[in-house]
Amino acid sequence: MPHIPKRIHLAFWICFIFMGFGCKSAENTPRVWRFALEEIKGGVQDAYATRFKELIEEKSQGEIQVSIYPYGTLGTSDQLTELVNNGSVHFSMASPGYIGKLIPEVQVLLLHFLFSDRDSVNQEVFRRLQNLSTFDTLYREKGLKFLAVYPEGWMAWTTRNKIEKPEDFQGVKFRVMTSPLLLASYSSYGASPVSMPYAEVYSGLQLKMIDGQANPVFAIEDMSFYEVTDHLIFPRHAQFVTTAIAGEEFFDNLPPDEKQMVEETVLELNDYIYQVQQEFNQERLKRIQENSSIQISSLNDTQRALFAKRYGPVREQFIALAGERGKSLLQDIEALVKQVEQEQAEQEQPQNQT
Ligand code: 6CS
């Protein structure tokens, strides 16, 4: 009888026990890609990952399966990035509000009054931002593969007292994600910003440890923040932006056809997720109105201008945090927004009659 090394005996028994007492060949066993989210089930990130899963499973003809881990199952946003970096998780979302601590330049996506006030312009800007090679370089320096950048909707403030002008922020303990630029942003309005993980915001508001927070409407509904605040204000100062990432080592070791499959899939998701976030934000605003008596208001252009004026010096603070590469990323985005605004304005002009 041939000698069988102990390790192979062990492998056989593990296989026998865990695979239904019949060892499937490795070829027939689907590989699992793990995708972790910073949001709970039913949110925009979940819609993104669910469509990614459907497309990958279809394109790989079931050879690859995608398992989705919603917020709360694996850890905080910072911990998810670590898990992707060490290969325990293959994909995740990495919002600049957190990953900006690790990659300061990406905080450009948190700047207020940077994007257009027009949704059609922003949709096109985000589509083109996808091709900026700067993101790829910056993420690779941290062992991550940048896959996509997309908005999840306009940020709204939920607060105890109404805010209409920067002075109303005086003494307001305002919760932000952990990026230093967000702390600087709300300090510029006179607030007292506090960094806090997403999962603690509801109890923070309820226990009056904080007086307000900013998030897109779908998240305010998902996380029930409207239950513990009195005002929901639309300043249209910024979009909530996130990025989708993979582990660099994992991605680089994929066969070329699978790399291409991932890259094609994220491009296909661009327009899809833009529509989804618009629908989710509209639907959930209705739900909030039906289920609460929260006061809903919007800042007018004059009020927005007062906030924009106060915000001016924060751009310099961003450059101090993010250096030359951050500065040129900012200039690239500003130029892109201007260009798309101009293109769309030209398209809307009535054609000259001949
Ligand atoms: O405020 C936050 O921390 C979170 N907000 C959203 C909409 N997504 C993820 C992030 O963790």
Short mmCIF file of C-alpha atoms and ligand atoms in Angstrom, two decimals:
data_model
loop_
_atom_site.label_atom_id
_atom_site.label_comp_id
_atom_site.label_asym_id
_atom_site.label_seq_id
_atom_site.Cartn_x
_atom_site.Cartn_y
_atom_site.Cartn_z
CA MET A 1 0.00 0.00 0.00
CA PRO A 2 1.47 3.44 -0.96
CA HIS A 3 2.48 5.74 1.88
CA ILE A 4 0.00 8.64 2.31
CA PRO A 5 1.46 11.65 4.15
CA LYS A 6 -0.45 12.66 7.31
CA ARG A 7 -1.33 16.10 5.83
CA ILE A 8 -3.19 14.44 2.96
CA HIS A 9 -5.08 12.19 5.38
CA LEU A 10 -6.14 15.31 7.25
CA ALA A 11 -7.16 17.14 4.07
CA PHE A 12 -9.22 14.13 3.06
CA TRP A 13 -11.12 14.07 6.36
CA ILE A 14 -11.74 17.83 6.35
CA CYS A 15 -13.04 17.53 2.83
CA PHE A 16 -15.14 14.50 3.73
CA ILE A 17 -16.75 16.19 6.71
CA PHE A 18 -17.34 19.68 5.25
CA MET A 19 -18.41 18.75 1.74
CA GLY A 20 -21.35 16.53 2.48
CA PHE A 21 -19.29 13.32 2.77
CA GLY A 22 -18.45 13.46 -0.93
CA CYS A 23 -15.35 15.35 -2.01
CA LYS A 24 -16.18 17.63 -4.98
CA SER A 25 -13.26 18.42 -7.24
CA ALA A 26 -11.87 21.92 -6.80
CA GLU A 27 -12.97 22.67 -10.37
CA ASN A 28 -16.66 22.22 -9.52
CA THR A 29 -16.56 24.26 -6.33
CA PRO A 30 -17.54 27.89 -6.94
CA ARG A 31 -15.08 30.40 -5.62
CA VAL A 32 -16.52 32.96 -3.20
CA TRP A 33 -15.71 36.67 -3.39
CA ARG A 34 -16.55 38.51 -0.18
CA PHE A 35 -17.97 42.06 -0.51
CA ALA A 36 -18.31 44.16 2.68
CA LEU A 37 -20.53 47.24 3.05
CA GLU A 38 -20.53 50.34 5.25
CA GLU A 39 -24.33 50.40 5.20
CA ILE A 40 -27.12 48.11 6.34
CA LYS A 41 -29.22 45.96 3.99
CA GLY A 42 -31.56 47.98 1.80
CA GLY A 43 -29.23 50.96 1.33
CA VAL A 44 -27.54 52.28 -1.82
CA GLN A 45 -24.34 50.29 -1.20
CA ASP A 46 -26.39 47.12 -0.82
CA ALA A 47 -28.09 47.82 -4.18
CA TYR A 48 -24.65 48.29 -5.76
CA ALA A 49 -23.22 45.07 -4.31
CA THR A 50 -26.37 43.08 -5.14
CA ARG A 51 -26.22 44.10 -8.82
CA PHE A 52 -22.44 43.45 -8.83
CA LYS A 53 -23.15 39.97 -7.46
CA GLU A 54 -25.83 39.24 -10.09
CA LEU A 55 -23.59 40.37 -12.95
CA ILE A 56 -20.46 38.54 -11.76
CA GLU A 57 -22.33 35.29 -11.08
CA GLU A 58 -23.98 35.50 -14.50
CA LYS A 59 -20.79 36.38 -16.38
CA SER A 60 -18.76 33.67 -14.63
CA GLN A 61 -21.59 31.17 -15.20
CA GLY A 62 -21.74 30.43 -11.50
CA GLU A 63 -18.04 29.71 -11.19
CA ILE A 64 -17.70 32.73 -8.88
CA GLN A 65 -20.20 33.55 -6.16
CA VAL A 66 -20.33 36.87 -4.34
CA SER A 67 -21.23 36.97 -0.62
CA ILE A 68 -22.37 40.35 0.68
CA TYR A 69 -21.63 41.44 4.26
CA PRO A 70 -23.81 44.42 5.28
CA TYR A 71 -22.73 46.92 7.96
CA GLY A 72 -22.66 45.38 11.40
CA THR A 73 -21.53 41.92 10.30
CA LEU A 74 -17.78 42.58 9.98
CA GLY A 75 -16.80 45.93 11.49
CA THR A 76 -16.55 49.69 11.11
CA SER A 77 -15.52 51.34 7.82
CA ASP A 78 -11.88 51.59 8.96
CA GLN A 79 -11.84 47.91 9.86
CA LEU A 80 -13.33 46.95 6.48
CA THR A 81 -10.44 48.67 4.70
CA GLU A 82 -8.00 46.67 6.83
CA LEU A 83 -9.80 43.43 5.98
CA VAL A 84 -9.57 44.22 2.26
CA ASN A 85 -5.93 45.14 2.64
CA ASN A 86 -5.04 41.85 4.36
CA GLY A 87 -7.08 39.79 1.90
CA SER A 88 -9.78 38.49 4.34
CA VAL A 89 -12.37 40.43 2.32
CA HIS A 90 -12.03 40.87 -1.44
CA PHE A 91 -14.20 43.97 -2.07
CA SER A 92 -15.69 46.74 0.03
CA MET A 93 -16.93 50.31 -0.04
CA ALA A 94 -14.53 52.91 1.31
CA SER A 95 -16.10 56.32 1.82
CA PRO A 96 -13.75 59.34 1.74
CA GLY A 97 -15.22 60.39 5.09
CA TYR A 98 -13.18 57.51 6.58
CA ILE A 99 -10.52 56.53 4.06
CA GLY A 100 -9.54 60.20 3.84
CA LYS A 101 -7.51 59.65 7.01
CA LEU A 102 -5.40 57.08 5.14
CA ILE A 103 -5.41 58.81 1.73
CA PRO A 104 -5.71 62.58 2.44
CA GLU A 105 -6.07 63.50 -1.27
CA VAL A 106 -9.36 61.60 -1.57
CA GLN A 107 -10.92 64.07 0.87
CA VAL A 108 -11.36 66.30 -2.18
CA LEU A 109 -14.64 64.42 -2.61
CA LEU A 110 -15.82 65.80 0.75
CA LEU A 111 -15.37 69.47 -0.13
CA HIS A 112 -18.54 71.56 0.07
CA PHE A 113 -19.69 73.61 -2.93
CA LEU A 114 -17.40 71.68 -5.30
CA PHE A 115 -19.87 69.82 -7.50
CA SER A 116 -22.59 71.39 -9.61
CA ASP A 117 -26.01 72.30 -8.33
CA ARG A 118 -27.40 70.40 -11.33
CA ASP A 119 -27.89 66.64 -11.09
CA SER A 120 -27.39 66.02 -14.82
CA VAL A 121 -23.97 67.72 -14.63
CA ASN A 122 -22.94 65.72 -11.58
CA GLN A 123 -23.99 62.43 -13.17
CA GLU A 124 -21.69 63.10 -16.12
CA VAL A 125 -18.88 64.38 -13.88
CA PHE A 126 -18.94 61.17 -11.83
CA ARG A 127 -18.97 59.07 -15.00
CA ARG A 128 -15.79 60.83 -16.17
CA LEU A 129 -14.12 60.83 -12.73
CA GLN A 130 -14.02 57.06 -13.07
CA ASN A 131 -11.20 57.45 -15.61
CA LEU A 132 -8.94 59.68 -13.50
CA SER A 133 -5.79 57.60 -13.08
CA THR A 134 -4.85 59.58 -9.93
CA PHE A 135 -7.28 57.51 -7.85
CA ASP A 136 -5.65 54.29 -9.03
CA THR A 137 -2.18 55.54 -8.03
CA LEU A 138 -3.30 56.83 -4.62
CA TYR A 139 -5.14 53.65 -3.63
CA ARG A 140 -2.34 51.37 -4.86
CA GLU A 141 0.09 53.15 -2.54
CA LYS A 142 -2.01 51.78 0.32
CA GLY A 143 -2.33 48.23 -1.07
CA LEU A 144 -5.83 48.82 -2.44
CA LYS A 145 -7.31 48.67 -5.92
CA PHE A 146 -9.64 51.58 -6.73
CA LEU A 147 -12.65 50.35 -8.72
CA ALA A 148 -15.32 53.05 -8.76
CA VAL A 149 -16.46 56.38 -7.37
CA TYR A 150 -20.15 57.29 -7.17
CA PRO A 151 -22.51 59.61 -5.28
CA GLU A 152 -25.26 58.38 -2.94
CA GLY A 153 -27.25 61.61 -2.96
CA TRP A 154 -27.31 65.14 -1.57
CA MET A 155 -26.33 65.41 2.07
CA ALA A 156 -29.08 66.68 4.38
CA TRP A 157 -28.62 67.96 7.91
CA THR A 158 -30.82 66.63 10.70
CA THR A 159 -30.64 68.88 13.73
CA ARG A 160 -32.43 69.76 16.95
CA ASN A 161 -32.73 73.47 16.02
CA LYS A 162 -33.29 74.96 12.59
CA ILE A 163 -30.16 76.04 10.74
CA GLU A 164 -30.50 78.82 8.16
CA LYS A 165 -27.23 80.73 8.50
CA PRO A 166 -23.70 79.87 9.71
CA GLU A 167 -24.33 81.59 13.10
CA ASP A 168 -27.03 78.98 13.84
CA PHE A 169 -24.26 76.38 14.03
CA GLN A 170 -22.69 78.13 17.05
CA GLY A 171 -22.29 75.56 19.84
CA VAL A 172 -23.98 72.78 17.84
CA LYS A 173 -22.31 69.41 18.51
CA PHE A 174 -22.38 68.10 14.96
CA ARG A 175 -21.46 64.49 14.16
CA VAL A 176 -19.17 63.83 11.21
CA MET A 177 -17.23 60.81 9.91
CA THR A 178 -13.58 60.56 10.93
CA SER A 179 -11.88 62.64 8.19
CA PRO A 180 -9.94 65.71 9.47
CA LEU A 181 -11.35 67.74 6.57
CA LEU A 182 -14.91 67.15 7.79
CA LEU A 183 -13.95 68.44 11.23
CA ALA A 184 -12.45 71.55 9.58
CA SER A 185 -15.54 71.96 7.36
CA TYR A 186 -18.06 72.19 10.19
CA SER A 187 -15.69 74.20 12.37
CA SER A 188 -15.67 76.82 9.58
CA TYR A 189 -19.42 77.31 10.11
CA GLY A 190 -18.90 77.69 13.87
CA ALA A 191 -20.15 74.22 14.89
CA SER A 192 -18.39 71.91 17.37
CA PRO A 193 -17.86 68.82 15.19
CA VAL A 194 -17.54 65.37 16.77
CA SER A 195 -16.26 62.23 14.96
CA MET A 196 -18.36 59.18 15.65
CA PRO A 197 -18.90 55.78 13.94
CA TYR A 198 -22.14 55.38 11.98
CA ALA A 199 -23.58 52.80 14.38
CA GLU A 200 -23.39 55.22 17.34
CA VAL A 201 -25.15 58.19 15.73
CA TYR A 202 -28.73 57.23 16.65
CA SER A 203 -27.96 56.76 20.34
CA GLY A 204 -25.69 59.85 20.27
CA LEU A 205 -28.65 61.96 19.10
CA GLN A 206 -31.08 60.27 21.46
CA LEU A 207 -28.82 60.79 24.50
CA LYS A 208 -28.05 64.37 23.37
CA MET A 209 -24.32 63.70 23.11
CA ILE A 210 -24.65 65.29 19.65
CA ASP A 211 -27.18 67.81 18.28
CA GLY A 212 -27.09 66.98 14.59
CA GLN A 213 -25.53 65.04 11.73
CA ALA A 214 -25.29 64.99 7.92
CA ASN A 215 -26.25 62.12 5.61
CA PRO A 216 -28.25 61.46 2.45
CA VAL A 217 -32.00 61.02 3.00
CA PHE A 218 -32.06 57.27 2.33
CA ALA A 219 -29.56 56.78 5.18
CA ILE A 220 -31.50 59.11 7.50
CA GLU A 221 -34.51 56.87 6.93
CA ASP A 222 -32.62 53.53 7.09
CA MET A 223 -30.93 54.50 10.36
CA SER A 224 -34.05 56.26 11.79
CA PHE A 225 -32.14 59.50 12.52
CA TYR A 226 -35.35 61.42 11.74
CA GLU A 227 -36.87 59.94 14.92
CA VAL A 228 -34.34 61.68 17.15
CA THR A 229 -34.01 65.11 15.45
CA ASP A 230 -36.53 67.87 14.76
CA HIS A 231 -35.33 69.48 11.50
CA LEU A 232 -34.29 68.02 8.19
CA ILE A 233 -32.52 70.67 6.10
CA PHE A 234 -31.37 70.50 2.47
CA PRO A 235 -28.38 72.85 2.07
CA ARG A 236 -27.34 71.28 -1.33
CA HIS A 237 -23.75 71.89 -0.30
CA ALA A 238 -22.35 68.42 -1.02
CA GLN A 239 -23.14 64.92 -2.19
CA PHE A 240 -22.37 61.85 -0.12
CA VAL A 241 -19.65 60.20 -2.23
CA THR A 242 -18.20 56.73 -1.83
CA THR A 243 -15.62 54.54 -3.55
CA ALA A 244 -15.63 50.81 -4.29
CA ILE A 245 -12.33 49.01 -3.72
CA ALA A 246 -10.69 45.58 -3.94
CA GLY A 247 -7.52 44.23 -2.34
CA GLU A 248 -4.56 45.07 -4.59
CA GLU A 249 -2.92 41.66 -4.22
CA PHE A 250 -6.19 39.82 -4.75
CA PHE A 251 -7.01 41.88 -7.85
CA ASP A 252 -3.53 41.70 -9.37
CA ASN A 253 -3.49 37.92 -9.01
CA LEU A 254 -6.77 37.42 -10.85
CA PRO A 255 -6.53 35.91 -14.35
CA PRO A 256 -6.83 38.62 -17.07
CA ASP A 257 -10.40 37.62 -18.04
CA GLU A 258 -11.61 38.00 -14.43
CA LYS A 259 -9.90 41.37 -14.03
CA GLN A 260 -11.64 42.50 -17.19
CA MET A 261 -14.95 41.11 -15.91
CA VAL A 262 -14.65 43.17 -12.69
CA GLU A 263 -13.64 46.34 -14.55
CA GLU A 264 -16.47 46.01 -17.07
CA THR A 265 -18.97 45.31 -14.32
CA VAL A 266 -18.15 48.43 -12.31
CA LEU A 267 -18.45 50.54 -15.46
CA GLU A 268 -21.87 49.01 -16.16
CA LEU A 269 -22.92 49.96 -12.63
CA ASN A 270 -22.25 53.69 -13.08
CA ASP A 271 -25.60 54.76 -14.49
CA TYR A 272 -27.49 52.05 -12.60
CA ILE A 273 -26.37 53.28 -9.19
CA TYR A 274 -27.00 56.92 -10.09
CA GLN A 275 -30.65 56.09 -10.82
CA VAL A 276 -30.95 53.91 -7.70
CA GLN A 277 -29.70 56.62 -5.34
CA GLN A 278 -32.13 59.15 -6.86
CA GLU A 279 -35.07 56.73 -6.45
CA PHE A 280 -34.09 55.69 -2.91
CA ASN A 281 -33.68 59.29 -1.76
CA GLN A 282 -37.06 60.34 -3.21
CA GLU A 283 -38.97 57.30 -1.90
CA ARG A 284 -37.53 57.55 1.58
CA LEU A 285 -38.18 61.23 1.90
CA LYS A 286 -41.86 60.35 1.37
CA ARG A 287 -41.61 57.64 4.04
CA ILE A 288 -40.07 60.12 6.52
CA GLN A 289 -42.89 62.58 5.80
CA GLU A 290 -45.49 59.86 6.35
CA ASN A 291 -43.96 58.54 9.55
CA SER A 292 -42.85 61.66 11.40
CA SER A 293 -43.53 65.31 12.02
CA ILE A 294 -39.94 66.39 11.32
CA GLN A 295 -39.75 69.93 9.84
CA ILE A 296 -38.34 69.80 6.31
CA SER A 297 -36.75 72.88 4.72
CA SER A 298 -34.18 73.92 2.08
CA LEU A 299 -31.64 76.73 2.09
CA ASN A 300 -32.27 79.31 -0.62
CA ASP A 301 -29.48 80.66 -2.84
CA THR A 302 -28.80 83.67 -0.59
CA GLN A 303 -28.47 81.43 2.47
CA ARG A 304 -26.25 78.97 0.60
CA ALA A 305 -23.99 81.84 -0.46
CA LEU A 306 -23.41 82.74 3.21
CA PHE A 307 -22.26 79.19 3.94
CA ALA A 308 -20.12 79.09 0.78
CA LYS A 309 -18.41 82.35 1.83
CA ARG A 310 -17.56 80.95 5.28
CA TYR A 311 -16.32 77.77 3.62
CA GLY A 312 -13.78 79.51 1.35
CA PRO A 313 -10.66 79.04 3.56
CA VAL A 314 -11.39 75.30 3.97
CA ARG A 315 -10.07 74.73 0.43
CA GLU A 316 -6.68 75.98 1.64
CA GLN A 317 -6.92 73.64 4.61
CA PHE A 318 -7.61 70.79 2.19
CA ILE A 319 -4.46 71.66 0.22
CA ALA A 320 -2.46 71.80 3.46
CA LEU A 321 -3.71 68.28 4.32
CA ALA A 322 -3.46 66.78 0.83
CA GLY A 323 -0.41 68.52 -0.69
CA GLU A 324 0.37 69.07 -4.36
CA ARG A 325 -1.37 65.92 -5.57
CA GLY A 326 -4.51 66.90 -3.69
CA LYS A 327 -4.32 70.37 -5.17
CA SER A 328 -4.08 69.09 -8.74
CA LEU A 329 -6.93 66.61 -8.11
CA LEU A 330 -9.03 69.54 -6.92
CA GLN A 331 -8.14 71.54 -10.02
CA ASP A 332 -8.98 68.56 -12.26
CA ILE A 333 -12.42 68.18 -10.68
CA GLU A 334 -13.16 71.92 -10.80
CA ALA A 335 -12.20 71.97 -14.49
CA LEU A 336 -14.35 68.91 -15.19
CA VAL A 337 -17.41 70.42 -13.50
CA LYS A 338 -16.98 73.66 -15.50
CA GLN A 339 -16.50 71.78 -18.74
CA VAL A 340 -19.61 69.60 -18.30
CA GLU A 341 -21.70 72.61 -17.21
CA GLN A 342 -20.61 74.41 -20.36
CA GLU A 343 -21.26 71.41 -22.61
CA GLN A 344 -24.75 70.97 -21.23
CA ALA A 345 -25.53 74.70 -21.47
CA GLU A 346 -24.47 74.65 -25.14
CA GLN A 347 -26.65 71.61 -25.85
CA GLU A 348 -29.64 73.36 -24.34
CA GLN A 349 -29.24 76.50 -26.46
CA PRO A 350 -31.74 76.59 -29.31
CA GLN A 351 -30.03 75.67 -32.61
CA ASN A 352 -29.68 78.59 -35.06
CA GLN A 353 -32.26 78.36 -37.82
CA THR A 354 -30.69 78.36 -41.30
O1 6CS B 1 -22.33 58.57 7.99
C1 6CS B 1 -21.74 57.50 7.81
O2 6CS B 1 -20.86 57.13 8.56
C2 6CS B 1 -22.19 56.60 6.67
N1 6CS B 1 -23.10 57.21 5.80
C3 6CS B 1 -23.44 56.61 4.68
C4 6CS B 1 -24.54 57.13 3.83
N2 6CS B 1 -22.80 55.54 4.23
C5 6CS B 1 -21.68 54.92 4.91
C6 6CS B 1 -21.12 55.77 6.05
O3 6CS B 1 -20.54 54.96 6.99
#
